[in-house]
Amino acid sequence: MDPGLQFWLRYVDDHGGLTEPATDGTLVVLPPAVAAEFDLPDELMVTSDPDVAREDGTVLLTTGHPVLVRAADTTLTGGDAGVVALAAPNAPAPGADYLQDRVREQFPVDHGRIDVTGLPTRVTRLVLRVGALVTYTVSDEECYQERLECWVDALSGLSLGDDDVARLQRAPRAINTATLPASLLAAAGTAVEHAHRVLDAAANRRRRTLSAQAADAHGQERTRARAYYDDVLRSLECRRATAHPDRAELLAARAATIREERARRLLEIDEKYQARHDIRPFRLHALLVPGWRVPVDIRRGARRYPSTFDWLPALASYANEGCPHCGATAPLSASKTRLGCIACQPGPVPHAVPAGPVQPATRAPWA
Ligand SMILES: [Zn+2]
């Protein structure tokens, strides 16, 4: 089925209508308000198959149809925001040995070791799902719209990988309606900023790809314009070389004007191909992910760095954490003075090689 029609059927379902698959299309019953909104009858048969739509009374609805465009506009304007809580785990927390093995596996520590130091306590980890419609303008004639989405862990500010997103989407939801606890509001605000940066960076990358595709057209248009003005200037120059002094002066002035016109035209062409993008956020889901906070010591010899990691049953792993010093996702590294990661800890000081007398080269046995 056409994704546009799929979207519209979901829209109808969400607005109190009924949709029923039939042999040659989908039977749709619309509540009066929705029927009026789309200027459609209360009951109709729809399809995205043009062959089926040739039959009497079946409406062809495919991407680009005004009815779908209106539903998309209403959805984008209304936005899609809400709080979703995952069901709390029924099982007790995993045992300390298991938690310790898994934390050591997931977070290797250079020059150090992680020891679990106490019992896990319940915790709720906030994950934001942020969706936006991005409009890329590559040139005056080329414009694209695409959907971008990112999932950000509010506490670490790190984006979730595809596997983790899939696990969260499959995880069972709590039955009760959820509200965002006040204690997580500040973290949610910071996470929205993280999400914006992630989306903006993705949009920038995409824009560069799209404008690289338009670079050929840009180059060709510039070359054509240059060739045209060069021709005009060459012919003016030929006429000036053999003209009467009064006439030559006029022709020189004309050439100066043409050069200015050329500069203006080239600037216009560059502006025409000036790519830009606009991010229009329309989705914000706050996902409450229950887990277990595990207290640990990150140790280097006698030096201890107390810390915690959050075990999330929905992911069957710990929540990813950035370096406590610089926020990077590089492996941790414990020095004698601070806990960081291999990216921000000062590297080992190379041993100085003592300067000694140069040994005479021994003669190779085969020489
Ligand atoms: Zn670091």
Short mmCIF file of C-alpha atoms and ligand atoms in Angstrom, two decimals:
data_model
loop_
_atom_site.label_atom_id
_atom_site.label_comp_id
_atom_site.label_asym_id
_atom_site.label_seq_id
_atom_site.Cartn_x
_atom_site.Cartn_y
_atom_site.Cartn_z
CA MET A 1 0.00 0.00 0.00
CA ASP A 2 1.15 3.54 -0.74
CA PRO A 3 2.79 5.01 2.42
CA GLY A 4 0.72 8.18 1.95
CA LEU A 5 -2.53 6.19 2.07
CA GLN A 6 -1.24 4.17 5.05
CA PHE A 7 -0.60 7.43 6.88
CA TRP A 8 -4.08 8.74 6.05
CA LEU A 9 -5.79 5.54 7.26
CA ARG A 10 -3.88 5.85 10.57
CA TYR A 11 -4.99 9.48 10.76
CA VAL A 12 -8.65 8.44 10.24
CA ASP A 13 -8.33 5.71 12.92
CA ASP A 14 -6.83 8.21 15.37
CA HIS A 15 -9.67 10.67 14.73
CA GLY A 16 -12.52 8.29 15.50
CA GLY A 17 -13.08 6.87 12.00
CA LEU A 18 -13.21 3.23 10.98
CA THR A 19 -11.10 1.51 8.31
CA GLU A 20 -11.73 -2.00 7.06
CA PRO A 21 -9.62 -3.76 4.40
CA ALA A 22 -11.78 -5.08 1.54
CA THR A 23 -10.99 -7.08 -1.62
CA ASP A 24 -10.55 -4.03 -3.84
CA GLY A 25 -9.40 -1.31 -1.46
CA THR A 26 -10.19 -0.15 2.05
CA LEU A 27 -13.65 0.76 3.29
CA VAL A 28 -13.55 3.98 5.33
CA VAL A 29 -16.28 5.38 7.58
CA LEU A 30 -15.61 8.96 8.64
CA PRO A 31 -17.11 10.82 11.62
CA PRO A 32 -19.00 13.95 10.37
CA ALA A 33 -16.23 16.36 11.49
CA VAL A 34 -13.49 14.45 9.65
CA ALA A 35 -15.70 14.04 6.54
CA ALA A 36 -16.28 17.80 6.53
CA GLU A 37 -12.57 18.51 7.09
CA PHE A 38 -11.68 16.57 3.93
CA ASP A 39 -14.86 17.36 2.00
CA LEU A 40 -15.51 13.63 1.58
CA PRO A 41 -18.68 11.49 2.02
CA ASP A 42 -19.24 9.72 5.37
CA GLU A 43 -18.52 6.36 3.82
CA LEU A 44 -16.20 5.61 0.92
CA MET A 45 -13.90 3.03 -0.61
CA VAL A 46 -10.27 4.11 -1.09
CA THR A 47 -7.27 2.57 -2.83
CA SER A 48 -3.75 3.49 -3.93
CA ASP A 49 -4.00 1.21 -6.98
CA PRO A 50 -4.91 3.22 -10.13
CA ASP A 51 -6.29 0.07 -11.84
CA VAL A 52 -8.70 -0.59 -8.99
CA ALA A 53 -9.66 3.09 -8.82
CA ARG A 54 -10.97 2.98 -12.41
CA GLU A 55 -13.96 1.11 -11.06
CA ASP A 56 -16.91 3.23 -10.04
CA GLY A 57 -16.96 4.79 -6.63
CA THR A 58 -13.44 3.90 -5.47
CA VAL A 59 -11.33 6.96 -4.61
CA LEU A 60 -7.65 6.94 -5.59
CA LEU A 61 -5.58 8.28 -2.70
CA THR A 62 -1.81 8.36 -3.25
CA THR A 63 1.04 10.55 -2.05
CA GLY A 64 0.44 14.12 -3.21
CA HIS A 65 -3.39 13.92 -3.09
CA PRO A 66 -4.84 17.10 -1.47
CA VAL A 67 -6.60 15.00 1.19
CA LEU A 68 -3.28 13.47 2.31
CA VAL A 69 -1.52 16.84 2.17
CA ARG A 70 -4.21 18.34 4.43
CA ALA A 71 -3.91 15.46 6.94
CA ALA A 72 -0.10 15.86 6.96
CA ASP A 73 -0.39 19.62 7.51
CA THR A 74 -2.84 19.15 10.40
CA THR A 75 -0.53 16.55 11.99
CA LEU A 76 2.54 18.75 11.62
CA THR A 77 0.75 21.80 13.01
CA GLY A 78 -0.78 19.90 15.94
CA GLY A 79 2.52 18.12 16.68
CA ASP A 80 2.91 14.74 18.29
CA ALA A 81 4.03 15.10 21.89
CA GLY A 82 3.56 12.86 24.86
CA VAL A 83 5.02 10.77 27.65
CA VAL A 84 5.38 7.00 27.31
CA ALA A 85 6.39 4.77 30.21
CA LEU A 86 7.79 1.30 29.64
CA ALA A 87 6.41 -1.42 31.92
CA ALA A 88 8.48 -1.86 35.09
CA PRO A 89 10.35 -5.19 35.11
CA ASN A 90 8.54 -7.95 37.02
CA ALA A 91 11.75 -9.81 37.79
CA PRO A 92 14.07 -8.71 40.59
CA ALA A 93 17.39 -7.09 39.70
CA PRO A 94 20.05 -9.44 38.30
CA GLY A 95 22.61 -10.72 40.82
CA ALA A 96 25.71 -8.75 41.76
CA ASP A 97 28.08 -11.13 39.92
CA TYR A 98 26.11 -10.84 36.70
CA LEU A 99 25.89 -7.04 36.99
CA GLN A 100 29.62 -6.84 37.70
CA ASP A 101 30.58 -9.07 34.74
CA ARG A 102 28.37 -7.08 32.41
CA VAL A 103 29.59 -3.66 33.58
CA ARG A 104 33.23 -4.76 33.17
CA GLU A 105 32.40 -6.10 29.70
CA GLN A 106 30.58 -2.95 28.55
CA PHE A 107 32.94 -0.39 30.12
CA PRO A 108 36.56 -1.57 29.91
CA VAL A 109 38.81 0.63 32.05
CA ASP A 110 42.38 1.32 31.03
CA HIS A 111 44.64 0.74 34.12
CA GLY A 112 41.58 0.07 36.25
CA ARG A 113 38.74 -2.22 37.21
CA ILE A 114 35.08 -1.80 38.11
CA ASP A 115 33.76 -3.41 41.31
CA VAL A 116 30.08 -3.45 42.21
CA THR A 117 29.86 -2.09 45.75
CA GLY A 118 26.19 -2.34 46.77
CA LEU A 119 22.65 -3.33 45.95
CA PRO A 120 20.95 -1.91 42.88
CA THR A 121 18.10 0.56 43.37
CA ARG A 122 15.21 1.32 41.01
CA VAL A 123 15.76 4.19 38.62
CA THR A 124 13.92 5.77 35.69
CA ARG A 125 16.04 6.77 32.75
CA LEU A 126 14.60 9.40 30.40
CA VAL A 127 14.99 8.96 26.65
CA LEU A 128 13.69 11.55 24.19
CA ARG A 129 12.47 10.75 20.72
CA VAL A 130 12.56 13.89 18.60
CA GLY A 131 11.23 14.01 15.04
CA ALA A 132 11.40 16.89 12.59
CA LEU A 133 10.50 17.72 9.03
CA VAL A 134 13.54 19.14 7.26
CA THR A 135 13.18 21.23 4.11
CA TYR A 136 16.34 21.39 2.02
CA THR A 137 16.57 24.11 -0.59
CA VAL A 138 19.36 23.18 -2.97
CA SER A 139 18.61 25.76 -5.66
CA ASP A 140 15.72 27.96 -6.81
CA GLU A 141 14.25 24.97 -8.60
CA GLU A 142 15.19 22.13 -6.27
CA CYS A 143 13.61 21.64 -2.87
CA TYR A 144 13.31 18.44 -0.83
CA GLN A 145 11.47 17.51 2.33
CA GLU A 146 12.61 14.66 4.52
CA ARG A 147 11.84 13.36 7.99
CA LEU A 148 14.66 13.19 10.53
CA GLU A 149 14.49 11.52 13.88
CA CYS A 150 16.82 11.01 16.80
CA TRP A 151 16.65 9.26 20.16
CA VAL A 152 18.69 10.85 22.90
CA ASP A 153 19.42 9.60 26.41
CA ALA A 154 18.72 12.62 28.61
CA LEU A 155 21.27 11.88 31.31
CA SER A 156 24.31 11.27 29.10
CA GLY A 157 23.17 13.36 26.12
CA LEU A 158 24.23 10.46 23.86
CA SER A 159 22.25 9.31 20.83
CA LEU A 160 20.92 5.76 20.91
CA GLY A 161 22.01 3.26 18.27
CA ASP A 162 19.53 1.57 15.91
CA ASP A 163 19.54 -1.69 17.91
CA ASP A 164 18.66 0.08 21.15
CA VAL A 165 15.92 2.10 19.43
CA ALA A 166 14.42 -1.12 18.02
CA ARG A 167 14.50 -2.74 21.50
CA LEU A 168 12.79 0.28 23.09
CA GLN A 169 10.10 0.27 20.39
CA ARG A 170 9.40 -3.41 21.03
CA ALA A 171 9.43 -3.14 24.84
CA PRO A 172 6.05 -3.52 26.60
CA ARG A 173 4.45 -0.24 27.71
CA ALA A 174 2.99 0.50 31.15
CA ILE A 175 -0.81 0.42 31.21
CA ASN A 176 -1.29 3.65 33.15
CA THR A 177 -0.95 7.04 31.51
CA ALA A 178 2.45 8.44 32.28
CA THR A 179 3.47 11.95 33.25
CA LEU A 180 6.99 13.34 33.26
CA PRO A 181 8.27 13.49 36.85
CA ALA A 182 9.28 17.04 37.86
CA SER A 183 12.74 15.72 38.75
CA LEU A 184 13.35 14.92 35.06
CA LEU A 185 12.15 18.25 33.62
CA ALA A 186 15.55 19.96 33.64
CA ALA A 187 17.20 16.90 32.06
CA ALA A 188 14.47 16.90 29.38
CA GLY A 189 15.25 20.54 28.51
CA THR A 190 18.97 19.82 28.12
CA ALA A 191 18.21 16.69 26.09
CA VAL A 192 16.07 18.70 23.65
CA GLU A 193 19.12 20.89 22.99
CA HIS A 194 21.26 17.77 22.43
CA ALA A 195 18.62 16.41 20.05
CA HIS A 196 18.57 19.66 18.10
CA ARG A 197 22.35 19.54 17.68
CA VAL A 198 22.15 15.91 16.49
CA LEU A 199 19.38 16.74 13.99
CA ASP A 200 21.15 19.87 12.77
CA ALA A 201 24.40 17.96 12.21
CA ALA A 202 22.51 15.23 10.29
CA ALA A 203 20.69 17.88 8.21
CA ASN A 204 24.01 19.60 7.43
CA ARG A 205 25.50 16.30 6.20
CA ARG A 206 22.44 15.59 4.08
CA ARG A 207 22.44 19.12 2.67
CA ARG A 208 26.10 18.81 1.64
CA THR A 209 25.28 15.58 -0.25
CA LEU A 210 22.27 17.16 -1.95
CA SER A 211 24.18 20.30 -2.94
CA ALA A 212 27.09 18.20 -4.23
CA GLN A 213 24.58 16.63 -6.61
CA ALA A 214 23.55 20.12 -7.76
CA ALA A 215 27.17 21.27 -8.11
CA ASP A 216 27.33 20.10 -11.76
CA ALA A 217 24.32 22.20 -12.73
CA HIS A 218 25.83 25.16 -10.83
CA GLY A 219 29.19 24.78 -12.61
CA GLN A 220 27.55 24.49 -16.03
CA GLU A 221 25.42 27.57 -15.53
CA ARG A 222 28.49 29.57 -14.43
CA THR A 223 30.53 28.35 -17.41
CA ARG A 224 27.74 29.29 -19.85
CA ALA A 225 27.41 32.78 -18.33
CA ARG A 226 31.19 33.35 -18.41
CA ALA A 227 31.45 32.19 -22.04
CA TYR A 228 28.65 34.57 -23.05
CA TYR A 229 30.20 37.64 -21.40
CA ASP A 230 33.71 36.74 -22.60
CA ASP A 231 32.36 36.65 -26.18
CA VAL A 232 30.71 40.06 -25.84
CA LEU A 233 33.88 41.57 -24.32
CA ARG A 234 36.12 40.07 -27.04
CA SER A 235 33.98 41.51 -29.82
CA LEU A 236 33.92 44.95 -28.11
CA GLU A 237 37.71 44.81 -27.81
CA CYS A 238 38.11 44.01 -31.54
CA ARG A 239 35.89 46.94 -32.50
CA ARG A 240 37.69 49.29 -30.11
CA ALA A 241 41.15 48.40 -31.52
CA THR A 242 40.22 49.75 -34.98
CA ALA A 243 37.74 52.49 -33.99
CA HIS A 244 38.09 56.28 -34.12
CA PRO A 245 39.34 57.62 -30.69
CA ASP A 246 35.88 59.11 -29.82
CA ARG A 247 34.14 55.86 -30.64
CA ALA A 248 36.89 53.81 -28.86
CA GLU A 249 36.20 55.70 -25.63
CA LEU A 250 32.51 54.83 -25.87
CA LEU A 251 33.31 51.18 -26.50
CA ALA A 252 35.68 51.10 -23.47
CA ALA A 253 32.91 52.49 -21.26
CA ARG A 254 30.53 49.87 -22.63
CA ALA A 255 33.08 47.10 -21.81
CA ALA A 256 33.34 48.36 -18.21
CA THR A 257 29.54 48.12 -17.87
CA ILE A 258 29.57 44.58 -19.31
CA ARG A 259 32.24 43.53 -16.76
CA GLU A 260 30.06 44.83 -13.91
CA GLU A 261 27.06 43.01 -15.35
CA ARG A 262 29.09 39.80 -15.54
CA ALA A 263 30.09 40.04 -11.86
CA ARG A 264 26.45 40.65 -10.89
CA ARG A 265 25.20 37.71 -12.96
CA LEU A 266 27.79 35.29 -11.51
CA LEU A 267 26.82 36.37 -8.00
CA GLU A 268 23.16 35.77 -8.85
CA ILE A 269 23.97 32.25 -10.04
CA ASP A 270 25.94 31.53 -6.84
CA GLU A 271 23.01 32.77 -4.75
CA LYS A 272 20.60 30.61 -6.73
CA TYR A 273 22.63 27.53 -5.72
CA GLN A 274 23.13 28.61 -2.10
CA ALA A 275 21.83 25.53 -0.24
CA ARG A 276 19.97 25.96 3.05
CA HIS A 277 17.77 23.91 5.33
CA ASP A 278 14.96 24.51 7.74
CA ILE A 279 14.14 22.19 10.67
CA ARG A 280 10.50 22.00 11.74
CA PRO A 281 10.16 19.82 14.85
CA PHE A 282 6.81 18.05 15.15
CA ARG A 283 7.43 15.11 17.48
CA LEU A 284 8.63 14.95 21.07
CA HIS A 285 8.15 11.71 22.98
CA ALA A 286 9.50 11.42 26.49
CA LEU A 287 10.16 7.75 27.11
CA LEU A 288 10.49 6.63 30.73
CA VAL A 289 12.74 3.58 30.83
CA PRO A 290 12.81 1.70 34.14
CA GLY A 291 16.08 0.20 35.28
CA TRP A 292 18.44 -0.52 38.17
CA ARG A 293 21.09 1.90 39.35
CA VAL A 294 24.19 -0.07 40.30
CA PRO A 295 26.73 1.54 42.65
CA VAL A 296 30.33 0.79 41.73
CA ASP A 297 33.91 1.74 42.48
CA ILE A 298 36.20 2.32 39.54
CA ARG A 299 39.56 1.37 41.03
CA ARG A 300 43.17 1.86 40.26
CA GLY A 301 45.20 0.21 42.97
CA ALA A 302 44.21 1.83 46.25
CA ARG A 303 42.59 4.80 44.49
CA ARG A 304 38.76 4.50 44.25
CA TYR A 305 36.39 6.52 42.06
CA PRO A 306 32.80 5.85 43.27
CA SER A 307 30.27 5.95 40.43
CA THR A 308 27.00 4.37 39.21
CA PHE A 309 25.80 2.65 36.06
CA ASP A 310 22.17 2.07 35.08
CA TRP A 311 21.18 -1.46 34.05
CA LEU A 312 18.20 -1.24 31.67
CA PRO A 313 16.34 -4.57 31.25
CA ALA A 314 14.58 -3.22 28.09
CA LEU A 315 18.00 -2.89 26.41
CA ALA A 316 19.53 -5.94 28.14
CA SER A 317 22.55 -3.71 28.76
CA TYR A 318 23.70 -0.70 30.74
CA ALA A 319 22.74 2.77 29.55
CA ASN A 320 25.66 4.13 27.58
CA GLU A 321 27.69 6.74 29.49
CA GLY A 322 30.12 9.38 28.33
CA CYS A 323 33.47 10.01 29.98
CA PRO A 324 32.91 11.72 33.39
CA HIS A 325 35.68 14.20 32.52
CA CYS A 326 35.11 15.14 28.86
CA GLY A 327 31.86 13.42 27.85
CA ALA A 328 33.49 11.44 25.01
CA THR A 329 32.44 7.83 24.41
CA ALA A 330 36.04 6.54 24.37
CA PRO A 331 36.94 3.72 26.82
CA LEU A 332 37.47 4.86 30.42
CA SER A 333 40.93 5.33 31.82
CA ALA A 334 41.77 5.60 35.52
CA SER A 335 44.89 7.54 36.40
CA LYS A 336 46.24 8.07 39.93
CA THR A 337 44.80 11.60 39.97
CA ARG A 338 41.52 11.43 38.07
CA LEU A 339 39.01 9.32 36.18
CA GLY A 340 38.70 10.09 32.47
CA CYS A 341 38.89 8.30 29.16
CA ILE A 342 41.74 7.34 26.87
CA ALA A 343 40.95 10.45 24.78
CA CYS A 344 41.35 12.98 27.61
CA GLN A 345 43.88 11.40 29.98
CA PRO A 346 47.44 12.53 29.36
CA GLY A 347 49.21 9.74 27.49
CA PRO A 348 52.15 7.80 28.95
CA VAL A 349 55.39 9.80 29.00
CA PRO A 350 57.79 8.14 26.54
CA HIS A 351 60.92 6.82 28.24
CA ALA A 352 63.95 8.88 27.34
CA VAL A 353 66.54 6.79 25.53
CA PRO A 354 69.93 7.37 27.20
CA ALA A 355 72.47 8.67 24.72
CA GLY A 356 75.39 6.26 24.64
CA PRO A 357 78.33 5.58 22.40
CA VAL A 358 77.26 4.43 18.96
CA GLN A 359 77.93 0.71 18.58
CA PRO A 360 79.95 -0.21 15.51
CA ALA A 361 77.74 -2.10 13.05
CA THR A 362 78.43 -5.79 13.21
CA ARG A 363 79.24 -7.40 9.94
CA ALA A 364 76.43 -9.56 8.62
CA PRO A 365 77.56 -13.21 8.47
CA TRP A 366 76.79 -13.42 4.75
CA ALA A 367 78.67 -10.23 3.82
ZN ZN B 1 37.42 11.82 28.56
#
